[in-house]
Amino acid sequence: MKIGITCYPTYGGSGVVATELGLELAQRGHEIHFISYAQPIRLRGEQPNIHYHEVEVSRYPLFDYPPYDLALATRMAEVSQLYDLDLLHVHYAIPHSVSALLARQMLADGPRGRRLPFVTTLHGTDITLVGLDRSYLPITRYSIEQSDGVTAISNYLRERTQRVLDVKNPIEVIYNSVNCDVYHRDNKSRAELRNEYAPQGEHLLVHLSNFRPVKRLTDVIEIFDRVRKHVPSKLLLIGDGPDRSVAEWLAVQKGIHQDVLFLGKQDQIYDKVACADIMLMPSEMESFGLAALEAMACEVVPIATRVGGVPEVIEHGVSGFLADVGDVDTMARYAIELLQNEAQLEQIGKQARKAAQSKFCATKVVAEYEEFYRRILGRSS
Ligand code: GMT
């Protein structure tokens, strides 16, 4: 198949999911065309079957708000025509599904009158936050209803979209996935990185996000502060975003800043995640929690909040631990107990990887997308 993929190319789970999906599909022989304003962060160098088409957004002085969605729709239609794409797959409804809808309409009304179906994958904040803003809600709902196929990354998100947006178009759940060959424990690189980050043999906790308020970065610091009082440990913070300075300030106030390592945004994160013992994900909301899944594949035990789709990813007490939002004492207690019991830490880590392999393995999930695309194409021809 020839598939156009659009996503937010910068730091964020939906862009990562879209890029990894495109890479897997390309490996399986499909021709993949990424259409976006920048090259997706995890897409580097020349790769077979992968093409990237940049969307140029005009900065004409009249435009206080450059109309990216229109430039995207135009590029989608051009690329689809030029490379004879079979379908478009957009990740994150706003504004991508609206642009895809316009592109489909342009091609249908064009000289060849061709039909270009599009699939929308809902990721979370496109529904739970942005989609509920009155200025976006009607158009978000409309573009979802108009999609030739809709998927959501968890049962939670499907139910929430149906309930809150009253969407009638069927929504299929296709979970996010992880490539367990890439995300795994590599003892050599793990030893090297632990030597670098924790030279006195301390335990390592890790957090990975875009540091937005929904991630509750200060809870990560609070949890770590409690853990550090009982177990010698260091905290790796991967990512960057609006809450970085408040977290830095809190770490300084608590006198623990020398043990909190801000690693910034990283292109490839698997080795840095895999060298840790525990991943902290105390988010206010997660429709899925991709970072936790990536940790699980690396045998790193996730301690997270019981919100949104997270319980579909982490089975409490089996593949990680769950607590209520803001309950930093309980999350710290789980971490301390695990770090003081190496056998349990190792056992839960292995169970976490097993869960990642059996339920969320990229090979299985990519096949589900292929099958979904075929069904959409069958219906559209
Ligand atoms: O959570 C974010 O800040 C980023 C956002 C995105 O769209 O990039 O993440 C959402 O999509 C991820 C990939 O499907 C999910 O793993 C996250 O749980 C989801 N975030 C929320 O629901 C808050």
Short mmCIF file of C-alpha atoms and ligand atoms in Angstrom, two decimals:
data_model
loop_
_atom_site.label_atom_id
_atom_site.label_comp_id
_atom_site.label_asym_id
_atom_site.label_seq_id
_atom_site.Cartn_x
_atom_site.Cartn_y
_atom_site.Cartn_z
CA MET A 1 0.00 0.00 0.00
CA LYS A 2 1.01 3.64 -0.45
CA ILE A 3 0.18 5.47 2.74
CA GLY A 4 0.44 9.15 3.68
CA ILE A 5 1.02 9.73 7.40
CA THR A 6 0.55 13.06 9.16
CA CYS A 7 1.42 13.72 12.79
CA TYR A 8 2.90 16.33 15.10
CA PRO A 9 6.58 15.79 14.38
CA THR A 10 7.91 17.30 17.59
CA TYR A 11 8.14 15.83 21.06
CA GLY A 12 4.99 13.93 22.00
CA GLY A 13 3.53 10.46 22.14
CA SER A 14 1.28 10.71 19.09
CA GLY A 15 4.19 11.71 16.82
CA VAL A 16 6.27 8.87 18.18
CA VAL A 17 3.48 6.35 17.60
CA ALA A 18 2.93 7.62 14.03
CA THR A 19 6.64 7.53 13.20
CA GLU A 20 7.22 4.07 14.64
CA LEU A 21 4.15 2.81 12.77
CA GLY A 22 5.43 4.29 9.51
CA LEU A 23 8.84 2.71 10.01
CA GLU A 24 7.32 -0.71 10.72
CA LEU A 25 4.99 -0.46 7.72
CA ALA A 26 7.93 0.52 5.49
CA GLN A 27 9.84 -2.52 6.69
CA ARG A 28 6.91 -4.65 5.66
CA GLY A 29 7.17 -3.28 2.11
CA HIS A 30 4.62 -0.46 2.16
CA GLU A 31 5.50 2.93 0.67
CA ILE A 32 5.21 5.55 3.42
CA HIS A 33 4.97 9.31 2.88
CA PHE A 34 5.22 11.51 5.97
CA ILE A 35 3.54 14.88 5.38
CA SER A 36 4.24 17.45 8.09
CA TYR A 37 5.87 20.83 8.86
CA ALA A 38 9.06 19.19 10.13
CA GLN A 39 10.71 15.83 9.93
CA PRO A 40 9.36 13.58 12.73
CA ILE A 41 11.82 13.43 15.60
CA ARG A 42 12.49 9.69 15.42
CA LEU A 43 12.90 9.69 11.64
CA ARG A 44 16.56 10.14 10.85
CA GLY A 45 18.56 9.56 7.68
CA GLU A 46 17.63 7.76 4.49
CA GLN A 47 15.41 4.74 4.99
CA PRO A 48 13.95 2.40 2.37
CA ASN A 49 10.29 3.02 1.49
CA ILE A 50 10.18 6.22 3.58
CA HIS A 51 9.58 9.66 2.08
CA TYR A 52 9.18 12.96 3.84
CA HIS A 53 7.26 15.94 2.40
CA GLU A 54 7.59 19.23 4.21
CA VAL A 55 4.59 21.52 4.48
CA GLU A 56 5.64 25.11 3.85
CA VAL A 57 3.56 27.61 5.79
CA SER A 58 3.50 31.11 4.38
CA ARG A 59 4.50 33.82 6.88
CA TYR A 60 2.76 36.65 4.97
CA PRO A 61 2.53 39.68 7.33
CA LEU A 62 -1.26 39.76 7.01
CA PHE A 63 -1.44 36.39 8.76
CA ASP A 64 -1.30 36.84 12.51
CA TYR A 65 -2.04 33.11 12.54
CA PRO A 66 -0.45 31.32 9.55
CA PRO A 67 -3.06 28.87 8.17
CA TYR A 68 -1.13 25.60 8.62
CA ASP A 69 -4.23 23.44 8.19
CA LEU A 70 -4.81 24.84 4.68
CA ALA A 71 -1.17 24.43 3.65
CA LEU A 72 -1.31 20.87 5.00
CA ALA A 73 -4.52 20.07 3.08
CA THR A 74 -2.93 21.37 -0.13
CA ARG A 75 0.23 19.31 0.40
CA MET A 76 -1.80 16.22 1.26
CA ALA A 77 -3.74 16.52 -2.00
CA GLU A 78 -0.56 17.19 -4.05
CA VAL A 79 1.41 14.30 -2.57
CA SER A 80 -1.55 11.93 -2.88
CA GLN A 81 -1.95 12.84 -6.54
CA LEU A 82 1.75 12.77 -7.39
CA TYR A 83 2.56 9.48 -5.65
CA ASP A 84 -0.83 7.89 -6.19
CA LEU A 85 -1.41 7.27 -2.47
CA ASP A 86 -4.03 4.73 -1.43
CA LEU A 87 -4.97 6.45 1.81
CA LEU A 88 -4.04 9.03 4.39
CA HIS A 89 -3.59 8.18 8.06
CA VAL A 90 -3.66 11.19 10.38
CA HIS A 91 -2.61 11.06 14.01
CA TYR A 92 -4.28 13.53 16.38
CA ALA A 93 -7.59 14.89 15.15
CA ILE A 94 -6.85 18.62 15.37
CA PRO A 95 -6.25 19.96 12.75
CA HIS A 96 -5.04 16.90 10.80
CA SER A 97 -8.37 15.24 10.17
CA VAL A 98 -9.86 18.54 8.98
CA SER A 99 -6.97 18.95 6.51
CA ALA A 100 -7.39 15.35 5.31
CA LEU A 101 -11.10 15.96 4.83
CA LEU A 102 -10.33 18.99 2.66
CA ALA A 103 -7.71 17.04 0.67
CA ARG A 104 -10.21 14.22 0.07
CA GLN A 105 -12.78 16.73 -1.13
CA MET A 106 -10.29 18.51 -3.43
CA LEU A 107 -9.31 15.23 -5.10
CA ALA A 108 -12.89 14.06 -5.43
CA ASP A 109 -13.85 17.30 -7.16
CA GLY A 110 -10.62 17.39 -9.21
CA PRO A 111 -10.16 16.38 -12.88
CA ARG A 112 -9.57 12.70 -12.07
CA GLY A 113 -12.39 12.60 -9.55
CA ARG A 114 -10.52 10.15 -7.40
CA ARG A 115 -11.43 9.03 -3.93
CA LEU A 116 -8.79 9.29 -1.22
CA PRO A 117 -9.96 7.71 2.04
CA PHE A 118 -8.49 8.85 5.33
CA VAL A 119 -8.11 7.26 8.74
CA THR A 120 -8.02 9.32 11.95
CA THR A 121 -6.31 8.01 15.06
CA LEU A 122 -7.32 9.70 18.31
CA HIS A 123 -4.55 10.01 20.88
CA GLY A 124 -6.01 11.72 23.89
CA THR A 125 -5.66 15.44 24.35
CA ASP A 126 -7.18 15.95 20.89
CA ILE A 127 -10.39 14.78 22.59
CA THR A 128 -9.93 15.26 26.34
CA LEU A 129 -8.64 18.84 26.20
CA VAL A 130 -8.51 20.47 22.80
CA GLY A 131 -11.60 18.80 21.39
CA LEU A 132 -13.70 20.05 24.29
CA ASP A 133 -12.78 23.67 23.67
CA ARG A 134 -15.91 25.24 22.14
CA SER A 135 -13.87 26.78 19.34
CA TYR A 136 -12.68 23.36 18.20
CA LEU A 137 -15.43 20.98 19.29
CA PRO A 138 -17.87 21.14 16.34
CA ILE A 139 -15.14 20.84 13.69
CA THR A 140 -13.37 18.06 15.59
CA ARG A 141 -16.59 16.09 15.86
CA TYR A 142 -17.38 16.74 12.19
CA SER A 143 -13.99 15.59 10.92
CA ILE A 144 -14.14 12.44 13.07
CA GLU A 145 -17.63 11.66 11.75
CA GLN A 146 -16.40 12.24 8.19
CA SER A 147 -13.31 10.00 8.54
CA ASP A 148 -13.39 6.78 6.50
CA GLY A 149 -12.03 4.98 9.56
CA VAL A 150 -11.42 6.02 13.16
CA THR A 151 -9.19 4.36 15.71
CA ALA A 152 -8.48 5.16 19.35
CA ILE A 153 -5.45 4.06 21.32
CA SER A 154 -7.41 2.67 24.28
CA ASN A 155 -10.90 1.56 25.25
CA TYR A 156 -10.99 4.48 27.65
CA LEU A 157 -10.48 6.98 24.82
CA ARG A 158 -13.03 5.30 22.57
CA GLU A 159 -15.69 5.40 25.30
CA ARG A 160 -14.86 8.97 26.24
CA THR A 161 -15.03 10.15 22.62
CA GLN A 162 -18.38 8.43 22.11
CA ARG A 163 -19.79 9.77 25.36
CA VAL A 164 -18.50 13.33 25.36
CA LEU A 165 -18.41 14.12 21.64
CA ASP A 166 -21.40 11.93 20.83
CA VAL A 167 -19.55 10.49 17.81
CA LYS A 168 -21.59 7.93 15.87
CA ASN A 169 -18.89 6.82 13.41
CA PRO A 170 -17.58 3.45 14.72
CA ILE A 171 -14.27 3.72 16.59
CA GLU A 172 -11.95 0.75 16.61
CA VAL A 173 -9.41 0.35 19.41
CA ILE A 174 -5.88 -0.33 18.19
CA TYR A 175 -3.46 -0.09 21.07
CA ASN A 176 -0.15 1.72 20.85
CA SER A 177 2.79 -0.59 20.39
CA VAL A 178 6.46 -0.96 21.15
CA ASN A 179 9.21 -2.60 19.13
CA CYS A 180 10.47 -5.14 21.68
CA ASP A 181 13.62 -5.83 19.62
CA VAL A 182 14.67 -2.20 19.97
CA TYR A 183 13.27 -1.65 23.46
CA HIS A 184 14.95 -4.29 25.60
CA ARG A 185 17.49 -4.61 28.37
CA ASP A 186 21.03 -4.55 27.01
CA ASN A 187 23.36 -5.37 29.89
CA LYS A 188 26.45 -3.79 28.34
CA SER A 189 24.98 -0.35 27.59
CA ARG A 190 23.02 -0.51 30.86
CA ALA A 191 26.23 -1.01 32.84
CA GLU A 192 27.97 1.82 30.96
CA LEU A 193 25.14 4.30 31.51
CA ARG A 194 24.67 3.36 35.17
CA ASN A 195 28.37 3.93 35.65
CA GLU A 196 27.93 7.40 34.18
CA TYR A 197 24.71 8.42 35.96
CA ALA A 198 25.04 6.50 39.21
CA PRO A 199 28.77 5.93 39.78
CA GLN A 200 28.32 5.01 43.46
CA GLY A 201 25.98 2.16 42.53
CA GLU A 202 22.81 4.15 43.34
CA HIS A 203 19.41 3.04 42.07
CA LEU A 204 18.01 4.89 39.06
CA LEU A 205 14.51 6.29 38.56
CA VAL A 206 13.46 7.79 35.25
CA HIS A 207 10.70 10.06 33.97
CA LEU A 208 10.03 10.79 30.31
CA SER A 209 7.56 13.39 29.03
CA ASN A 210 7.04 16.82 27.50
CA PHE A 211 6.94 18.38 31.01
CA ARG A 212 3.45 19.79 30.52
CA PRO A 213 1.28 20.39 33.63
CA VAL A 214 -0.74 17.21 32.87
CA LYS A 215 2.44 15.17 33.57
CA ARG A 216 2.74 16.54 37.17
CA LEU A 217 6.50 16.86 37.06
CA THR A 218 6.62 18.27 40.59
CA ASP A 219 5.05 15.01 41.83
CA VAL A 220 8.01 13.21 40.23
CA ILE A 221 10.34 15.38 42.35
CA GLU A 222 8.21 14.81 45.47
CA ILE A 223 8.26 11.04 44.97
CA PHE A 224 11.99 11.01 44.33
CA ASP A 225 12.64 13.14 47.43
CA ARG A 226 10.86 10.52 49.56
CA VAL A 227 12.61 7.58 47.87
CA ARG A 228 16.05 9.16 48.20
CA LYS A 229 15.64 9.41 51.98
CA HIS A 230 15.47 5.60 52.18
CA VAL A 231 17.45 4.33 49.20
CA PRO A 232 20.54 5.93 47.59
CA SER A 233 19.23 6.88 44.16
CA LYS A 234 19.35 9.28 41.22
CA LEU A 235 16.56 10.62 39.03
CA LEU A 236 16.85 10.93 35.24
CA LEU A 237 14.46 13.42 33.64
CA ILE A 238 14.17 13.00 29.87
CA GLY A 239 12.37 15.71 27.92
CA ASP A 240 11.70 19.39 28.29
CA GLY A 241 8.74 21.72 28.49
CA PRO A 242 6.91 24.38 30.47
CA ASP A 243 7.25 22.81 33.93
CA ARG A 244 10.99 22.31 33.82
CA SER A 245 11.94 25.42 35.77
CA VAL A 246 9.39 24.84 38.53
CA ALA A 247 10.73 21.28 38.92
CA GLU A 248 14.31 22.53 38.98
CA TRP A 249 13.39 25.09 41.59
CA LEU A 250 11.67 22.44 43.75
CA ALA A 251 14.69 20.15 43.52
CA VAL A 252 16.96 23.03 44.61
CA GLN A 253 14.62 23.91 47.49
CA LYS A 254 14.70 20.33 48.72
CA GLY A 255 18.49 20.23 48.38
CA ILE A 256 18.37 17.24 46.02
CA HIS A 257 19.23 18.94 42.72
CA GLN A 258 22.63 17.23 42.47
CA ASP A 259 20.80 13.91 42.24
CA VAL A 260 18.26 15.06 39.63
CA LEU A 261 19.74 14.85 36.14
CA PHE A 262 17.95 16.82 33.44
CA LEU A 263 18.91 15.10 30.18
CA GLY A 264 16.80 17.32 27.90
CA LYS A 265 15.06 16.18 24.72
CA GLN A 266 16.54 13.06 23.22
CA ASP A 267 16.05 11.53 19.75
CA GLN A 268 16.62 7.98 20.89
CA ILE A 269 15.55 7.22 24.41
CA TYR A 270 15.59 3.44 24.73
CA ASP A 271 19.05 3.08 26.30
CA LYS A 272 18.40 5.87 28.80
CA VAL A 273 15.07 4.35 29.79
CA ALA A 274 16.48 0.82 29.84
CA CYS A 275 19.28 1.69 32.26
CA ALA A 276 16.80 2.63 35.01
CA ASP A 277 15.08 0.47 37.64
CA ILE A 278 11.78 2.33 37.86
CA MET A 279 9.81 4.70 35.62
CA LEU A 280 7.63 7.34 37.33
CA MET A 281 4.50 8.48 35.44
CA PRO A 282 2.30 10.34 37.97
CA SER A 283 0.18 12.06 35.28
CA GLU A 284 -3.14 13.79 35.85
CA MET A 285 -4.39 12.03 32.69
CA GLU A 286 -3.04 9.58 30.12
CA SER A 287 -5.20 8.01 27.43
CA PHE A 288 -2.57 5.34 27.11
CA GLY A 289 0.88 6.16 28.58
CA LEU A 290 3.35 5.21 25.86
CA ALA A 291 6.35 6.07 28.05
CA ALA A 292 5.28 3.41 30.57
CA LEU A 293 4.95 0.82 27.81
CA GLU A 294 8.42 1.63 26.48
CA ALA A 295 9.78 1.21 30.03
CA MET A 296 7.97 -2.10 30.47
CA ALA A 297 9.54 -3.49 27.29
CA CYS A 298 12.94 -2.66 28.85
CA GLU A 299 12.05 -4.46 32.13
CA VAL A 300 11.83 -1.11 33.91
CA VAL A 301 8.95 -1.19 36.41
CA PRO A 302 6.38 1.61 35.89
CA ILE A 303 4.80 3.35 38.88
CA ALA A 304 1.92 5.42 37.54
CA THR A 305 -1.46 6.90 38.27
CA ARG A 306 -4.71 4.99 37.83
CA VAL A 307 -6.13 7.31 35.16
CA GLY A 308 -7.57 7.07 31.64
CA GLY A 309 -6.20 4.14 29.67
CA VAL A 310 -3.26 3.44 31.99
CA PRO A 311 -4.92 0.42 33.71
CA GLU A 312 -5.23 -1.15 30.22
CA VAL A 313 -1.44 -0.96 29.93
CA ILE A 314 -0.23 -1.64 33.50
CA GLU A 315 -1.72 -4.43 35.59
CA HIS A 316 -1.35 -3.33 39.21
CA GLY A 317 1.00 -5.59 41.16
CA VAL A 318 1.81 -7.68 38.08
CA SER A 319 3.49 -5.44 35.48
CA GLY A 320 3.81 -2.27 37.57
CA PHE A 321 2.01 -0.26 40.25
CA LEU A 322 -0.87 2.21 40.21
CA ALA A 323 -1.97 4.89 42.67
CA ASP A 324 -4.36 7.82 42.79
CA VAL A 325 -3.41 11.15 41.21
CA GLY A 326 -1.34 13.21 43.66
CA ASP A 327 -0.78 10.32 46.08
CA VAL A 328 2.98 10.78 46.09
CA ASP A 329 3.35 8.93 49.43
CA THR A 330 1.91 5.70 48.01
CA MET A 331 3.93 5.95 44.79
CA ALA A 332 7.10 6.58 46.85
CA ARG A 333 6.26 3.60 49.09
CA TYR A 334 5.93 1.30 46.06
CA ALA A 335 9.29 2.52 44.77
CA ILE A 336 11.06 2.11 48.13
CA GLU A 337 9.66 -1.41 48.65
CA LEU A 338 10.77 -2.44 45.16
CA LEU A 339 14.24 -0.94 45.43
CA GLN A 340 14.74 -2.68 48.78
CA ASN A 341 13.74 -6.02 47.29
CA GLU A 342 15.90 -6.80 44.24
CA ALA A 343 14.16 -10.13 43.59
CA GLN A 344 10.74 -8.49 43.36
CA LEU A 345 12.10 -5.64 41.24
CA GLU A 346 13.52 -8.16 38.79
CA GLN A 347 10.40 -10.33 38.77
CA ILE A 348 7.99 -7.44 38.11
CA GLY A 349 10.40 -6.12 35.46
CA LYS A 350 10.28 -9.47 33.64
CA GLN A 351 6.49 -9.63 33.94
CA ALA A 352 6.29 -6.09 32.54
CA ARG A 353 8.30 -7.08 29.47
CA LYS A 354 6.15 -10.18 29.02
CA ALA A 355 3.00 -8.03 29.05
CA ALA A 356 4.55 -5.61 26.53
CA GLN A 357 5.44 -8.51 24.24
CA SER A 358 2.14 -10.33 24.44
CA LYS A 359 -0.31 -7.42 24.22
CA PHE A 360 1.53 -4.49 22.64
CA CYS A 361 4.19 -5.96 20.38
CA ALA A 362 4.70 -3.81 17.25
CA THR A 363 4.45 -6.80 14.89
CA LYS A 364 0.99 -7.67 16.20
CA VAL A 365 -0.31 -4.09 16.29
CA VAL A 366 1.03 -3.14 12.85
CA ALA A 367 -0.77 -6.16 11.38
CA GLU A 368 -3.98 -4.82 12.97
CA TYR A 369 -3.46 -1.48 11.20
CA GLU A 370 -2.79 -3.23 7.88
CA GLU A 371 -5.98 -5.19 8.24
CA PHE A 372 -7.87 -2.00 9.16
CA TYR A 373 -6.49 -0.17 6.09
CA ARG A 374 -7.55 -3.07 3.82
CA ARG A 375 -11.06 -2.94 5.20
CA ILE A 376 -11.24 0.83 4.60
CA LEU A 377 -9.90 0.45 1.04
CA GLY A 378 -12.32 -2.39 0.35
CA ARG A 379 -15.20 -0.17 1.42
CA SER A 380 -13.95 2.86 -0.55
CA SER A 381 -13.33 1.21 -3.92
O1 GMT B 1 0.50 13.52 26.54
C1 GMT B 1 1.00 14.35 25.79
O2 GMT B 1 1.37 15.42 26.24
C2 GMT B 1 1.24 14.11 24.35
C3 GMT B 1 0.11 13.41 23.68
C4 GMT B 1 0.34 13.39 22.20
O3 GMT B 1 -0.65 13.32 21.50
O4 GMT B 1 1.42 13.43 21.70
O5 GMT B 1 0.02 12.09 24.24
C5 GMT B 1 -1.17 11.35 24.04
O6 GMT B 1 -0.86 10.36 23.06
C6 GMT B 1 0.09 9.37 23.48
C7 GMT B 1 0.36 8.43 22.31
O7 GMT B 1 -0.78 7.80 21.87
C8 GMT B 1 -0.44 8.62 24.71
O8 GMT B 1 0.50 7.65 25.13
C9 GMT B 1 -0.69 9.63 25.85
O9 GMT B 1 -1.27 8.94 26.94
C10 GMT B 1 -1.62 10.73 25.36
N1 GMT B 1 -1.65 11.79 26.41
C11 GMT B 1 -2.74 12.07 27.12
O10 GMT B 1 -3.79 11.47 27.01
C12 GMT B 1 -2.57 13.16 28.13
#
